[in-house]
Short mmCIF file of C-alpha atoms in Angstrom, two decimals:
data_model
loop_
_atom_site.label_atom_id
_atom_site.label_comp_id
_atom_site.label_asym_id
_atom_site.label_seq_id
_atom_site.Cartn_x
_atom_site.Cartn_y
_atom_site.Cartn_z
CA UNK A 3 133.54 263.92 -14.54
CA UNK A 4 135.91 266.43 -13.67
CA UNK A 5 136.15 268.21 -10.41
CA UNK A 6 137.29 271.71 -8.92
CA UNK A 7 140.13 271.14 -6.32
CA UNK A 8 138.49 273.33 -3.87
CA UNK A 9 138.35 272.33 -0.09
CA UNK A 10 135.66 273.41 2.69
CA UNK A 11 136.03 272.01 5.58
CA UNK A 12 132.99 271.01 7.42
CA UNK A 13 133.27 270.94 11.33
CA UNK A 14 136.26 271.36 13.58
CA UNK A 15 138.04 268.28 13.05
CA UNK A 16 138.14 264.89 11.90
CA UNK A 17 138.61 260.96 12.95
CA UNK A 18 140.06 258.26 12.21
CA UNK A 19 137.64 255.77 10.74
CA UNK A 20 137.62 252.28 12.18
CA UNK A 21 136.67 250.78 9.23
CA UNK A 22 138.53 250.14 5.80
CA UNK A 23 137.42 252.11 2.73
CA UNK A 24 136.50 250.50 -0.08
CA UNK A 25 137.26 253.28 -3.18
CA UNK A 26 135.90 250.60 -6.10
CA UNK A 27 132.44 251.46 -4.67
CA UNK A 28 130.10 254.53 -5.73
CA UNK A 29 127.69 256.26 -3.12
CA UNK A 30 124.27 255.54 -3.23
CA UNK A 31 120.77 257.01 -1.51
CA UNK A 32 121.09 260.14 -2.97
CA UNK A 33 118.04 262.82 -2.42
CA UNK A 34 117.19 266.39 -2.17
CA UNK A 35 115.52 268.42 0.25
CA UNK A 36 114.44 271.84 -0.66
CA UNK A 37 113.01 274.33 2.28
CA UNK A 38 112.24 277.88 0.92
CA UNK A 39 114.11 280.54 2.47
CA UNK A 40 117.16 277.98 3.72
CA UNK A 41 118.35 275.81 0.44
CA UNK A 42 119.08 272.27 -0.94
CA UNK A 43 120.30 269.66 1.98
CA UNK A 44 122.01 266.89 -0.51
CA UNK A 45 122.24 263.71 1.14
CA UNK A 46 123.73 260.59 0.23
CA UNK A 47 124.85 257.03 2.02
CA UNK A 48 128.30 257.58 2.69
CA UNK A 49 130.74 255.15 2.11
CA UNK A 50 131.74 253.05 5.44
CA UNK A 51 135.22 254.19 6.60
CA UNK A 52 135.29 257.33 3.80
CA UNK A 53 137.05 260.39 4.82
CA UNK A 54 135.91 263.18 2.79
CA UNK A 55 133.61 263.23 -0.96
CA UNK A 56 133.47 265.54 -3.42
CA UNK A 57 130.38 266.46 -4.77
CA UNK A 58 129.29 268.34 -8.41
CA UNK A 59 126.11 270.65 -9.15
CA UNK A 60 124.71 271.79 -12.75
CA UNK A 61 122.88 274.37 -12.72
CA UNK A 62 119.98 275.48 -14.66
CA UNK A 63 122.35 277.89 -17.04
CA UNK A 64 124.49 274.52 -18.02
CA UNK A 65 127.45 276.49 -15.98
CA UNK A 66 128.39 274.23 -12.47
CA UNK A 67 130.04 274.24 -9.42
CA UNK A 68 132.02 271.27 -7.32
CA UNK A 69 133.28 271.04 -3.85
CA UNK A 70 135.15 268.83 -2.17
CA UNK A 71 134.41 268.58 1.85
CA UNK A 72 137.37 266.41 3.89
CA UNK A 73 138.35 265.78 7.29
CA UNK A 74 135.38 263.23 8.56
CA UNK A 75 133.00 260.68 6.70
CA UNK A 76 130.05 263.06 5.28
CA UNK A 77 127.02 262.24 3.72
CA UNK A 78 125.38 265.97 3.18
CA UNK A 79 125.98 268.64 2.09
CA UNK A 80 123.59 272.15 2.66
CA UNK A 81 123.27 275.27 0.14
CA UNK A 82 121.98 278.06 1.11
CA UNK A 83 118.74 279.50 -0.42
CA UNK A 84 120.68 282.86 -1.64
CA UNK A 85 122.79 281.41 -3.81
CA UNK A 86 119.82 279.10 -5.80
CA UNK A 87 117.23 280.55 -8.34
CA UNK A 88 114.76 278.81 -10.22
CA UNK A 89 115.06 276.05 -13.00
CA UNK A 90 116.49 272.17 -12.79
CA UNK A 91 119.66 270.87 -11.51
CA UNK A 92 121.34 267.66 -11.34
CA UNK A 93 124.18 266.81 -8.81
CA UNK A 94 126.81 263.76 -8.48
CA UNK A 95 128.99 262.90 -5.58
CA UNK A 96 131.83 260.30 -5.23
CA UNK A 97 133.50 259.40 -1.31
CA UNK A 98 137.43 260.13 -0.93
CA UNK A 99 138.99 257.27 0.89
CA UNK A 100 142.08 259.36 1.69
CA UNK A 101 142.64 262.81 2.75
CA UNK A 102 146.35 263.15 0.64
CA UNK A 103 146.17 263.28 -2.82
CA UNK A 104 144.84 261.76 -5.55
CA UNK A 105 142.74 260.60 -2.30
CA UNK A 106 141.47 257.56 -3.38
CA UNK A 107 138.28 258.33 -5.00
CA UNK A 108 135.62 255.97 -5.58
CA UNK A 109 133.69 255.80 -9.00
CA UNK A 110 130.90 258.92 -9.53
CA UNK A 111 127.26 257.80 -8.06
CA UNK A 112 124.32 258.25 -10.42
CA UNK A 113 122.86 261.64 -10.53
CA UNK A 114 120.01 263.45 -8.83
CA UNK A 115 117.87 265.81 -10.11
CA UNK A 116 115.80 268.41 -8.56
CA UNK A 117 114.09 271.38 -9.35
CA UNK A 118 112.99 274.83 -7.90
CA UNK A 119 110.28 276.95 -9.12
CA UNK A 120 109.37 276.44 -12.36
CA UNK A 121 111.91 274.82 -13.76
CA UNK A 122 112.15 272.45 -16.71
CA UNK A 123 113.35 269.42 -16.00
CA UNK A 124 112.50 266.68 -19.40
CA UNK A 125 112.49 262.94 -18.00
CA UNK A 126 113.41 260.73 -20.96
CA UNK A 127 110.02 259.16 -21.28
CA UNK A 128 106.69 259.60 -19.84
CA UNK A 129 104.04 256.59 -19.45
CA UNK A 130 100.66 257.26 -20.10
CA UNK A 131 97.11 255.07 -17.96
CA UNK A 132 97.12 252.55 -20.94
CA UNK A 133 101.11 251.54 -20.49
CA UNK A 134 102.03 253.61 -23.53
CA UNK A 135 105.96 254.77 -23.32
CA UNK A 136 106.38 257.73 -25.50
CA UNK A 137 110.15 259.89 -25.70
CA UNK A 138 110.32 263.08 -24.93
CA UNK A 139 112.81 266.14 -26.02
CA UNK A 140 113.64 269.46 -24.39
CA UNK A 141 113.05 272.23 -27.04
CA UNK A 142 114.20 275.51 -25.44
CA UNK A 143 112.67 276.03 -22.08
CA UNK A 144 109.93 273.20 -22.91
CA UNK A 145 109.56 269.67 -22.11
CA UNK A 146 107.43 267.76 -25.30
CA UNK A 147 106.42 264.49 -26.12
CA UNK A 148 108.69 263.36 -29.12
CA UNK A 149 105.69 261.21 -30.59
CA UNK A 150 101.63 261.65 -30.62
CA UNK A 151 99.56 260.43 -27.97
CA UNK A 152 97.76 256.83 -28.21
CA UNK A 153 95.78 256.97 -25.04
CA UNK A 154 92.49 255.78 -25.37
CA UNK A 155 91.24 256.02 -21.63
CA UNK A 156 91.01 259.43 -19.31
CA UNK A 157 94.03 260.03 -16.53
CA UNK A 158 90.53 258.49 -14.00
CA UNK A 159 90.94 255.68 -16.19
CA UNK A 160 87.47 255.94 -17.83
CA UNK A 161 87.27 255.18 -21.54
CA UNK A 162 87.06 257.74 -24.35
CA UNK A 163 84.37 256.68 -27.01
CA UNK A 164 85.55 255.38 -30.15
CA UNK A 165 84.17 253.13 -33.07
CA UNK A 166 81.79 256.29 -33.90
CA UNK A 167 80.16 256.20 -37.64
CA UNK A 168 80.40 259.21 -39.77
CA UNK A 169 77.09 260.66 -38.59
CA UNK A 170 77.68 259.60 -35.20
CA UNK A 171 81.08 261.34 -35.46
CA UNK A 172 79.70 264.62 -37.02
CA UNK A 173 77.20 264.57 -34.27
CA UNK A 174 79.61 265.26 -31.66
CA UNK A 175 79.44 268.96 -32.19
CA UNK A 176 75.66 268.53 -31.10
CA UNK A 177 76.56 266.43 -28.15
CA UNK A 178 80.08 267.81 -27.08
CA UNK A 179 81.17 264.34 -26.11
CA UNK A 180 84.75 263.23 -26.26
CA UNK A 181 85.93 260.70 -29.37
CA UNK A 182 88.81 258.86 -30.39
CA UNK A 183 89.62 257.77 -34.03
CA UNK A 184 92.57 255.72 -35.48
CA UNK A 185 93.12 256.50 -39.20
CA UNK A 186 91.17 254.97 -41.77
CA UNK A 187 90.17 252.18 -38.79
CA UNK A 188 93.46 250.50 -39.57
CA UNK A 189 95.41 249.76 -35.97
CA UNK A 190 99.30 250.13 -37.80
CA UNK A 191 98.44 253.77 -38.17
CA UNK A 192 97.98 254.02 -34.16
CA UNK A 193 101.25 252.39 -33.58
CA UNK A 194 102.86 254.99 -36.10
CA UNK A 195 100.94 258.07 -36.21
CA UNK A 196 98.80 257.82 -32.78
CA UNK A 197 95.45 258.39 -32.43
CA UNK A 198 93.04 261.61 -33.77
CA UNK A 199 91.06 262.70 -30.64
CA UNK A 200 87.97 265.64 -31.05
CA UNK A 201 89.01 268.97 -29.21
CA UNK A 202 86.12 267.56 -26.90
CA UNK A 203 88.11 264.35 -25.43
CA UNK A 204 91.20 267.39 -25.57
CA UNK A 205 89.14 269.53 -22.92
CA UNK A 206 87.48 266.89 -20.83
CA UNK A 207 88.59 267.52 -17.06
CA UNK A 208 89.14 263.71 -16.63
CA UNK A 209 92.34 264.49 -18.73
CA UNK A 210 94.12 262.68 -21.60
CA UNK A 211 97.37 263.45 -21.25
CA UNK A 212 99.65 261.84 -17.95
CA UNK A 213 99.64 263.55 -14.92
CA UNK A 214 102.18 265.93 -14.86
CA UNK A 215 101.37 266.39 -18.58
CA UNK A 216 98.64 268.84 -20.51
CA UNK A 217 97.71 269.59 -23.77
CA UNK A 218 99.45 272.77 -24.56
CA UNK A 219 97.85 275.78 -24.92
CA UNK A 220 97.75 278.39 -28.27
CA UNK A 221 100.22 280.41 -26.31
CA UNK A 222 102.50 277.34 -26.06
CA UNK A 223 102.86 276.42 -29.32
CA UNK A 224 103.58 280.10 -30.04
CA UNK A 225 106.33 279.64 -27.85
CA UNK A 226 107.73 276.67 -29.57
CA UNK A 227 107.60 278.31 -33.02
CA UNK A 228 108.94 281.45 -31.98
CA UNK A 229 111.90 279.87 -30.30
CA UNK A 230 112.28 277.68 -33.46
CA UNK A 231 112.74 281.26 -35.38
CA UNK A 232 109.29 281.70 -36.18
CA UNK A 233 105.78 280.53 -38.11
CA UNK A 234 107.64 280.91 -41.64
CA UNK A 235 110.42 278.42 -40.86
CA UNK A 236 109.63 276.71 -37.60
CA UNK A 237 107.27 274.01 -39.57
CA UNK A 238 110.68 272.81 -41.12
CA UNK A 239 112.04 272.49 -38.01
CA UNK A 240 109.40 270.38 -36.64
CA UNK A 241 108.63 267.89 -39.43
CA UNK A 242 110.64 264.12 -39.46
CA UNK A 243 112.49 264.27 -42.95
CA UNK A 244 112.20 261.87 -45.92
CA UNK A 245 109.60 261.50 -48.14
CA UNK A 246 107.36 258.52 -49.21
CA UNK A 247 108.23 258.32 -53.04
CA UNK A 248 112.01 258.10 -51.92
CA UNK A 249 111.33 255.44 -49.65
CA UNK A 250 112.61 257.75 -46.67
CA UNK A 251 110.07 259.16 -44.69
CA UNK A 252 106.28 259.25 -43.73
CA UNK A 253 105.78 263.21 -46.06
CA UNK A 254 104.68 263.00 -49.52
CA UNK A 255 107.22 265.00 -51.73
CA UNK A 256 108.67 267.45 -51.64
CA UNK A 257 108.31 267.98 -48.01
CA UNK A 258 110.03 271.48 -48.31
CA UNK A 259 112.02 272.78 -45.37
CA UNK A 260 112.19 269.70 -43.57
CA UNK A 261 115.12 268.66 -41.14
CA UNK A 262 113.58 268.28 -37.86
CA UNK A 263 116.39 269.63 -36.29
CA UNK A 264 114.25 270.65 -33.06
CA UNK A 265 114.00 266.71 -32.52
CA UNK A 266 109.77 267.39 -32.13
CA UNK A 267 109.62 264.60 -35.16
CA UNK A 268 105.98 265.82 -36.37
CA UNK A 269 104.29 263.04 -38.75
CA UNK A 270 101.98 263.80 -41.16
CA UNK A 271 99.34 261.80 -39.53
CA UNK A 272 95.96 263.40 -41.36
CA UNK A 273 92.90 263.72 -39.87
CA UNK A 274 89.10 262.87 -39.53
CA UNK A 275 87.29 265.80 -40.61
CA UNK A 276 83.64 267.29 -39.62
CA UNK A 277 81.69 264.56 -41.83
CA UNK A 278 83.74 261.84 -40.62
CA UNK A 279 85.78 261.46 -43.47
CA UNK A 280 89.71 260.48 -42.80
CA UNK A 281 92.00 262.14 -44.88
CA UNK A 282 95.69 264.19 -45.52
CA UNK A 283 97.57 261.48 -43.98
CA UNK A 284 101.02 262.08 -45.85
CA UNK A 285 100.11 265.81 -46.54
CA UNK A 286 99.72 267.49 -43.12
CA UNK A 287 100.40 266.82 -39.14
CA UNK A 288 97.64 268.74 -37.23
CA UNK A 289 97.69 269.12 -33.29
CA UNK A 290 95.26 270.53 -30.78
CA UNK A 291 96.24 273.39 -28.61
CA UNK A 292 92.96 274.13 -25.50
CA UNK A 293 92.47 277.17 -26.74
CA UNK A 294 88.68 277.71 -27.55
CA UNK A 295 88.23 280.08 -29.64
CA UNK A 296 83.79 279.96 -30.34
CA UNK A 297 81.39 277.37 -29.49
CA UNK A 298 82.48 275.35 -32.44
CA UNK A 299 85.70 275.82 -33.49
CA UNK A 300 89.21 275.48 -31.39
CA UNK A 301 92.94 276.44 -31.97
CA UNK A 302 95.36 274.00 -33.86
CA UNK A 303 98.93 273.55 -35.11
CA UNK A 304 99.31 272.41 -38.74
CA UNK A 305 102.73 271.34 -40.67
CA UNK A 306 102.20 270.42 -44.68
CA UNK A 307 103.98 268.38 -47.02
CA UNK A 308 104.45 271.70 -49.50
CA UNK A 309 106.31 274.22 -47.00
CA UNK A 310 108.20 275.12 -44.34
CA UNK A 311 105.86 276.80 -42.12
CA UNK A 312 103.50 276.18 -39.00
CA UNK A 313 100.57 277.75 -39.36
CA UNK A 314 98.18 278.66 -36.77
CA UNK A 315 94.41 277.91 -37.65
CA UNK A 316 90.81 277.75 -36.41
CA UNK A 317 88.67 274.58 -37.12
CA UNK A 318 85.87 272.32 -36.02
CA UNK A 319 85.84 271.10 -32.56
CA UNK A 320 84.44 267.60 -33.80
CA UNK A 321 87.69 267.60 -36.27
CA UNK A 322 89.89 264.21 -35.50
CA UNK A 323 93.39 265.69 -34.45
CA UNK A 324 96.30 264.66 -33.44
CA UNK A 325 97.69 265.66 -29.75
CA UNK A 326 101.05 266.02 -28.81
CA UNK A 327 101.24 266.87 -24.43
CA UNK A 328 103.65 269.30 -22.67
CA UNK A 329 104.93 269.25 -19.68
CA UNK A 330 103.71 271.18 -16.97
#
């Protein structure tokens, strides 16, 4: 990590430390308060005996800034509220053991992250109740799940119905209760394509996605496809590539457009229909959004085997889909 050679010093003098520095060791304890209206206090452990540390910030525009503060052993560091605005950053610091140059640095600590107002900040995973790891991936100003969601309890840890016959499936329109399917009743297809939930289990208020988490709404995914250049193309841009008769991929050929290169790795993971009835695995990927549109029918997100597109479309509420969450 490289750092700006750019000094502040921090009170009036300094003194000489009574104990040895040790520069092969990195700071540690670091956190982050933020108080509206005064800034970010940074805060680490510093290093016994240290006589100065430099410290780096990324901010939310990728652009950073470093300082270096000498002449005593610090451990915190304020910035003022003026100079912050909204969105995620992530900060490193390492302790100077010296105050002459090259100062005896010690190795770069593991970084913090924080975030103001809205910002965006994508973990690497997120767990959901059941233990279920899945990755995630930052796609513009978004935070997604890389893979579709296998829960089969709500966040209160209350288990969503499953095992339903066609009829009783069907029936769920009548009796607006939440359901859970896995494809064709074969338990590999959970492990690879997740599991088809009924926009019913998608609006319960006990939640299916992790806290933190929600199933996005029809304005969401218009944000993803927009930012991914559109509904003509984005589909492309969404789907894993490969195709089945080639032995490289999960889309029946010719799955037209596809290079996932938004890293959202949509599978073509079918559905369970109205009558109960799987079907289109290898053909089409099909996600929820909350958006209700009647007393029957609900908002989705479909990508298909035969183009490039994603294409916005109305259908059942008891339908099977797949869900993919976003953060909030």
């Amino acid at each position: 990590m490289n750092f700006m050679v750019t000094f502040v010093l921090l009170g009036s003098g300094f003194f000489a430390s009574a104990q040895v520095c040790d520069p092969s060791v990195a700071p540690t304890g670091l956190t982050t308060t933020y108080t509206p209206g005064a800034g970010v206090l940074l805060q680490w452990d510093a290093i016994p005996g240290s006589v100065g540390a430099q410290f780096k910030v990324v901010l939310p525009s990728g652009a950073s800034f470093s300082r270096q503060i000498m002449g005593f052993e610090p451990g915190q560091f304020a910035v003022p509220d003026v100079v912050l605005s909204p969105g995620d950053y992530t900060w490193r610091v390492r302790a100077a053991c010296s105050e002459t140059m090259p100062y005896d640095l010690t190795p770069v600590s593991e970084s913090h992250s924080f975030t103001i107002g809205g910002g965006s900040y994508c973990p690497a995973t997120v767990t959901d109740i059941d233990g279920n790891v899945y990755n995630t991936i930052q796609i513009g100003s978004q935070c997604w799940m890389q893979e579709n969601l296998k829960v089969e309890r709500y966040r209160n840890g209350e288990s969503i119905p499953t095992g339903l016959s066609n009829s009783a499936w069907s029936n769920t329109y009548t009796t607006t209760d939440g359901a859970f399917a896995v494809y064709n009743n074969e338990a590999s297809n959970k492990d690879t394509y997740g599991l088809l939930y009924n926009w019913y289990a998608v609006d319960d208020t006990r939640g299916i996605c992790p806290t933190g988490w929600h199933v996005p709404t029809a304005g969401e995914w218009t944000d993803l496809t927009d930012h991914l250049g559109g509904e003509s193309v984005a589909g492309g841009h969404m789907k894993t590539t490969g195709t089945l008769s080639a032995g490289t991929g999960l889309w029946q050929a010719p799955n037209t457009g596809a290079t996932n290169s938004s890293g959202f790795s949509g599978l073509p993971g079918g559905i369970r229909n109205n009558l109960g009835n799987f079907t289109f695995q290898g053909t089409s990927g099909d996600w929820w959004s909350s958006r209700e549109v009647s007393a029957g029918s609900a908002v989705l997100r479909r990508l298909v085997y035969a183009g490039g597109n994603a294409i916005r479309s109305l259908n059942p509420k008891q339908n099977g889909f797949s869900v993919r969450c976003l953060r909030d």
